[in-house]
């Protein structure tokens, strides 16, 4: 079994290719050939939590193992640690251990990229990033690689972090500007990504009617990055309906009609470029880890396949 570092895992998961693998996974999910049960959460010592997220498509099986220990920061340890174990579904043979943090960042951003490709009213324009952490950086990279982004605006509670993020965006050959408030950029952008852990909205309702919004930060029902007015007027899409009903505080707190919310796999046949603000809310799912595992293993196994073909 191969054990991959975070850097090695990153290299195996280029965003455009991962978006294609996620598209295939969505089709398999819709067809019922890929399956993931609800994640299991088990309390651990000192207020910690162990999360188990399994999935299979008949060929591969994966389990993401995540530990969350909020008190670790005081000890200089990461509060969230994760690994993704990849197995052969037919034999149980362990194939690889991927860095879970890298998988989560890459597949979440690639899924937002895929949603933008499928659903965004506009196919090009500027990007506003709200937040300057790991997920924000992954989304910046994914959108710059997979969309026609001409300029990046970034805002953060810490202006120094926003300035550093803008500097990184310039290394991707994009114009970039740090702004103190989202309102300074909203009228100029076609794409918005919120990647914060805020429990209160970080965006005003003044998002353009032709904008695509990916809300990826809030992961509990008591958290919300988007104001209710925006959620209520937008066309709503989610990565998984079952997960969003429980965890998507942005939608729950807005009191939306869940019959008006479309899971992403049901949007595959919807023509892109329709009018109205689009909100895509993702809360995570083990099938997205499985899609990443498929791509990673296709690259890891390629040398062996090539070698076998020579005999």
PDB file of N, CA, C and O in Angstrom, residues 216-248:
ATOM      1  N   UNK A 216     -19.298  27.435   0.724  1.00  0.00           N
ATOM      2  CA  UNK A 216     -18.658  26.182   1.145  1.00  0.00           C
ATOM      3  C   UNK A 216     -18.191  26.191   2.592  1.00  0.00           C
ATOM      4  O   UNK A 216     -17.736  25.162   3.101  1.00  0.00           O
ATOM      5  N   UNK A 217     -18.293  27.334   3.272  1.00  0.00           N
ATOM      6  CA  UNK A 217     -17.709  27.416   4.602  1.00  0.00           C
ATOM      7  C   UNK A 217     -18.583  26.877   5.727  1.00  0.00           C
ATOM      8  O   UNK A 217     -18.129  26.103   6.563  1.00  0.00           O
ATOM      9  N   UNK A 218     -19.850  27.271   5.767  1.00  0.00           N
ATOM     10  CA  UNK A 218     -20.739  26.878   6.859  1.00  0.00           C
ATOM     11  C   UNK A 218     -21.054  25.384   6.758  1.00  0.00           C
ATOM     12  O   UNK A 218     -21.461  24.893   5.704  1.00  0.00           O
ATOM     13  N   UNK A 219     -20.858  24.661   7.861  1.00  0.00           N
ATOM     14  CA  UNK A 219     -21.052  23.211   7.828  1.00  0.00           C
ATOM     15  C   UNK A 219     -21.933  22.709   8.977  1.00  0.00           C
ATOM     16  O   UNK A 219     -22.033  21.508   9.201  1.00  0.00           O
ATOM     17  N   UNK A 220     -22.565  23.641   9.694  1.00  0.00           N
ATOM     18  CA  UNK A 220     -23.495  23.254  10.757  1.00  0.00           C
ATOM     19  C   UNK A 220     -24.795  24.041  10.582  1.00  0.00           C
ATOM     20  O   UNK A 220     -24.804  25.113   9.976  1.00  0.00           O
ATOM     21  N   UNK A 221     -25.903  23.537  11.133  1.00  0.00           N
ATOM     22  CA  UNK A 221     -27.177  24.247  10.972  1.00  0.00           C
ATOM     23  C   UNK A 221     -27.210  25.610  11.658  1.00  0.00           C
ATOM     24  O   UNK A 221     -28.058  26.435  11.322  1.00  0.00           O
ATOM     25  N   UNK A 222     -26.284  25.860  12.609  1.00  0.00           N
ATOM     26  CA  UNK A 222     -26.255  27.149  13.279  1.00  0.00           C
ATOM     27  C   UNK A 222     -25.287  28.128  12.616  1.00  0.00           C
ATOM     28  O   UNK A 222     -25.041  29.204  13.137  1.00  0.00           O
ATOM     29  N   UNK A 223     -24.747  27.763  11.456  1.00  0.00           N
ATOM     30  CA  UNK A 223     -23.823  28.623  10.724  1.00  0.00           C
ATOM     31  C   UNK A 223     -24.464  29.068   9.410  1.00  0.00           C
ATOM     32  O   UNK A 223     -25.199  28.311   8.786  1.00  0.00           O
ATOM     33  N   UNK A 224     -24.171  30.295   8.994  1.00  0.00           N
ATOM     34  CA  UNK A 224     -24.705  30.792   7.722  1.00  0.00           C
ATOM     35  C   UNK A 224     -23.803  31.883   7.181  1.00  0.00           C
ATOM     36  O   UNK A 224     -23.535  32.868   7.870  1.00  0.00           O
ATOM     37  N   UNK A 225     -23.332  31.720   5.950  1.00  0.00           N
ATOM     38  CA  UNK A 225     -22.529  32.744   5.288  1.00  0.00           C
ATOM     39  C   UNK A 225     -23.387  33.660   4.406  1.00  0.00           C
ATOM     40  O   UNK A 225     -22.960  34.760   4.064  1.00  0.00           O
ATOM     41  N   UNK A 226     -24.565  33.181   4.018  1.00  0.00           N
ATOM     42  CA  UNK A 226     -25.417  33.922   3.093  1.00  0.00           C
ATOM     43  C   UNK A 226     -26.638  34.481   3.811  1.00  0.00           C
ATOM     44  O   UNK A 226     -27.219  33.803   4.671  1.00  0.00           O
ATOM     45  N   UNK A 227     -27.086  35.700   3.453  1.00  0.00           N
ATOM     46  CA  UNK A 227     -28.285  36.266   4.076  1.00  0.00           C
ATOM     47  C   UNK A 227     -29.546  35.571   3.564  1.00  0.00           C
ATOM     48  O   UNK A 227     -29.583  35.115   2.408  1.00  0.00           O
ATOM     49  N   UNK A 228     -30.582  35.466   4.379  1.00  0.00           N
ATOM     50  CA  UNK A 228     -31.808  34.789   3.946  1.00  0.00           C
ATOM     51  C   UNK A 228     -32.404  35.366   2.668  1.00  0.00           C
ATOM     52  O   UNK A 228     -32.907  34.610   1.828  1.00  0.00           O
ATOM     53  N   UNK A 229     -32.318  36.690   2.494  1.00  0.00           N
ATOM     54  CA  UNK A 229     -32.913  37.305   1.302  1.00  0.00           C
ATOM     55  C   UNK A 229     -32.259  36.792   0.026  1.00  0.00           C
ATOM     56  O   UNK A 229     -32.939  36.538  -0.980  1.00  0.00           O
ATOM     57  N   UNK A 230     -30.957  36.633   0.052  1.00  0.00           N
ATOM     58  CA  UNK A 230     -30.249  36.118  -1.123  1.00  0.00           C
ATOM     59  C   UNK A 230     -30.649  34.674  -1.396  1.00  0.00           C
ATOM     60  O   UNK A 230     -30.923  34.294  -2.545  1.00  0.00           O
ATOM     61  N   UNK A 231     -30.677  33.864  -0.348  1.00  0.00           N
ATOM     62  CA  UNK A 231     -31.040  32.457  -0.498  1.00  0.00           C
ATOM     63  C   UNK A 231     -32.450  32.323  -1.046  1.00  0.00           C
ATOM     64  O   UNK A 231     -32.723  31.501  -1.935  1.00  0.00           O
ATOM     65  N   UNK A 232     -33.358  33.150  -0.567  1.00  0.00           N
ATOM     66  CA  UNK A 232     -34.762  33.037  -0.945  1.00  0.00           C
ATOM     67  C   UNK A 232     -35.023  33.441  -2.393  1.00  0.00           C
ATOM     68  O   UNK A 232     -35.971  32.952  -3.012  1.00  0.00           O
ATOM     69  N   UNK A 233     -34.194  34.321  -2.952  1.00  0.00           N
ATOM     70  CA  UNK A 233     -34.433  34.761  -4.336  1.00  0.00           C
ATOM     71  C   UNK A 233     -33.604  34.002  -5.372  1.00  0.00           C
ATOM     72  O   UNK A 233     -33.828  34.140  -6.569  1.00  0.00           O
ATOM     73  N   UNK A 234     -32.651  33.190  -4.918  1.00  0.00           N
ATOM     74  CA  UNK A 234     -31.732  32.521  -5.836  1.00  0.00           C
ATOM     75  C   UNK A 234     -32.274  31.180  -6.308  1.00  0.00           C
ATOM     76  O   UNK A 234     -33.160  30.589  -5.696  1.00  0.00           O
ATOM     77  N   UNK A 235     -31.713  30.711  -7.417  1.00  0.00           N
ATOM     78  CA  UNK A 235     -31.913  29.314  -7.815  1.00  0.00           C
ATOM     79  C   UNK A 235     -30.947  28.477  -6.992  1.00  0.00           C
ATOM     80  O   UNK A 235     -29.743  28.729  -6.989  1.00  0.00           O
ATOM     81  N   UNK A 236     -31.459  27.479  -6.280  1.00  0.00           N
ATOM     82  CA  UNK A 236     -30.685  26.767  -5.269  1.00  0.00           C
ATOM     83  C   UNK A 236     -30.300  25.368  -5.714  1.00  0.00           C
ATOM     84  O   UNK A 236     -31.145  24.577  -6.153  1.00  0.00           O
ATOM     85  N   UNK A 237     -29.011  25.068  -5.560  1.00  0.00           N
ATOM     86  CA  UNK A 237     -28.471  23.747  -5.856  1.00  0.00           C
ATOM     87  C   UNK A 237     -27.584  23.315  -4.696  1.00  0.00           C
ATOM     88  O   UNK A 237     -26.931  24.137  -4.058  1.00  0.00           O
ATOM     89  N   UNK A 238     -27.545  22.003  -4.438  1.00  0.00           N
ATOM     90  CA  UNK A 238     -26.732  21.469  -3.340  1.00  0.00           C
ATOM     91  C   UNK A 238     -25.972  20.253  -3.829  1.00  0.00           C
ATOM     92  O   UNK A 238     -26.355  19.604  -4.808  1.00  0.00           O
ATOM     93  N   UNK A 239     -24.866  19.942  -3.121  1.00  0.00           N
ATOM     94  CA  UNK A 239     -24.118  18.749  -3.519  1.00  0.00           C
ATOM     95  C   UNK A 239     -24.877  17.481  -3.157  1.00  0.00           C
ATOM     96  O   UNK A 239     -24.891  16.523  -3.920  1.00  0.00           O
ATOM     97  N   UNK A 240     -25.520  17.449  -1.991  1.00  0.00           N
ATOM     98  CA  UNK A 240     -26.393  16.340  -1.629  1.00  0.00           C
ATOM     99  C   UNK A 240     -27.597  16.895  -0.867  1.00  0.00           C
ATOM    100  O   UNK A 240     -27.434  17.690   0.060  1.00  0.00           O
ATOM    101  N   UNK A 241     -28.764  16.466  -1.263  1.00  0.00           N
ATOM    102  CA  UNK A 241     -29.972  16.967  -0.616  1.00  0.00           C
ATOM    103  C   UNK A 241     -30.076  16.471   0.814  1.00  0.00           C
ATOM    104  O   UNK A 241     -30.439  17.225   1.727  1.00  0.00           O
ATOM    105  N   UNK A 242     -29.710  15.202   1.041  1.00  0.00           N
ATOM    106  CA  UNK A 242     -29.820  14.639   2.387  1.00  0.00           C
ATOM    107  C   UNK A 242     -28.879  15.349   3.357  1.00  0.00           C
ATOM    108  O   UNK A 242     -29.239  15.624   4.512  1.00  0.00           O
ATOM    109  N   UNK A 243     -27.685  15.665   2.914  1.00  0.00           N
ATOM    110  CA  UNK A 243     -26.740  16.366   3.768  1.00  0.00           C
ATOM    111  C   UNK A 243     -27.139  17.803   4.010  1.00  0.00           C
ATOM    112  O   UNK A 243     -27.031  18.315   5.131  1.00  0.00           O
ATOM    113  N   UNK A 244     -27.607  18.475   2.976  1.00  0.00           N
ATOM    114  CA  UNK A 244     -27.979  19.877   3.102  1.00  0.00           C
ATOM    115  C   UNK A 244     -29.150  20.070   4.062  1.00  0.00           C
ATOM    116  O   UNK A 244     -29.191  21.045   4.815  1.00  0.00           O
ATOM    117  N   UNK A 245     -30.090  19.154   4.050  1.00  0.00           N
ATOM    118  CA  UNK A 245     -31.247  19.273   4.945  1.00  0.00           C
ATOM    119  C   UNK A 245     -30.838  19.306   6.415  1.00  0.00           C
ATOM    120  O   UNK A 245     -31.513  19.901   7.248  1.00  0.00           O
ATOM    121  N   UNK A 246     -29.709  18.666   6.715  1.00  0.00           N
ATOM    122  CA  UNK A 246     -29.259  18.554   8.102  1.00  0.00           C
ATOM    123  C   UNK A 246     -28.208  19.594   8.452  1.00  0.00           C
ATOM    124  O   UNK A 246     -28.186  20.119   9.571  1.00  0.00           O
ATOM    125  N   UNK A 247     -27.331  19.930   7.503  1.00  0.00           N
ATOM    126  CA  UNK A 247     -26.153  20.713   7.818  1.00  0.00           C
ATOM    127  C   UNK A 247     -26.094  22.105   7.189  1.00  0.00           C
ATOM    128  O   UNK A 247     -25.304  22.938   7.639  1.00  0.00           O
ATOM    129  N   UNK A 248     -26.849  22.376   6.150  1.00  0.00           N
ATOM    130  CA  UNK A 248     -26.715  23.638   5.421  1.00  0.00           C
ATOM    131  C   UNK A 248     -27.454  24.764   6.122  1.00  0.00           C
ATOM    132  O   UNK A 248     -28.596  25.104   5.785  1.00  0.00           O
TER     133      UNK A 248
END
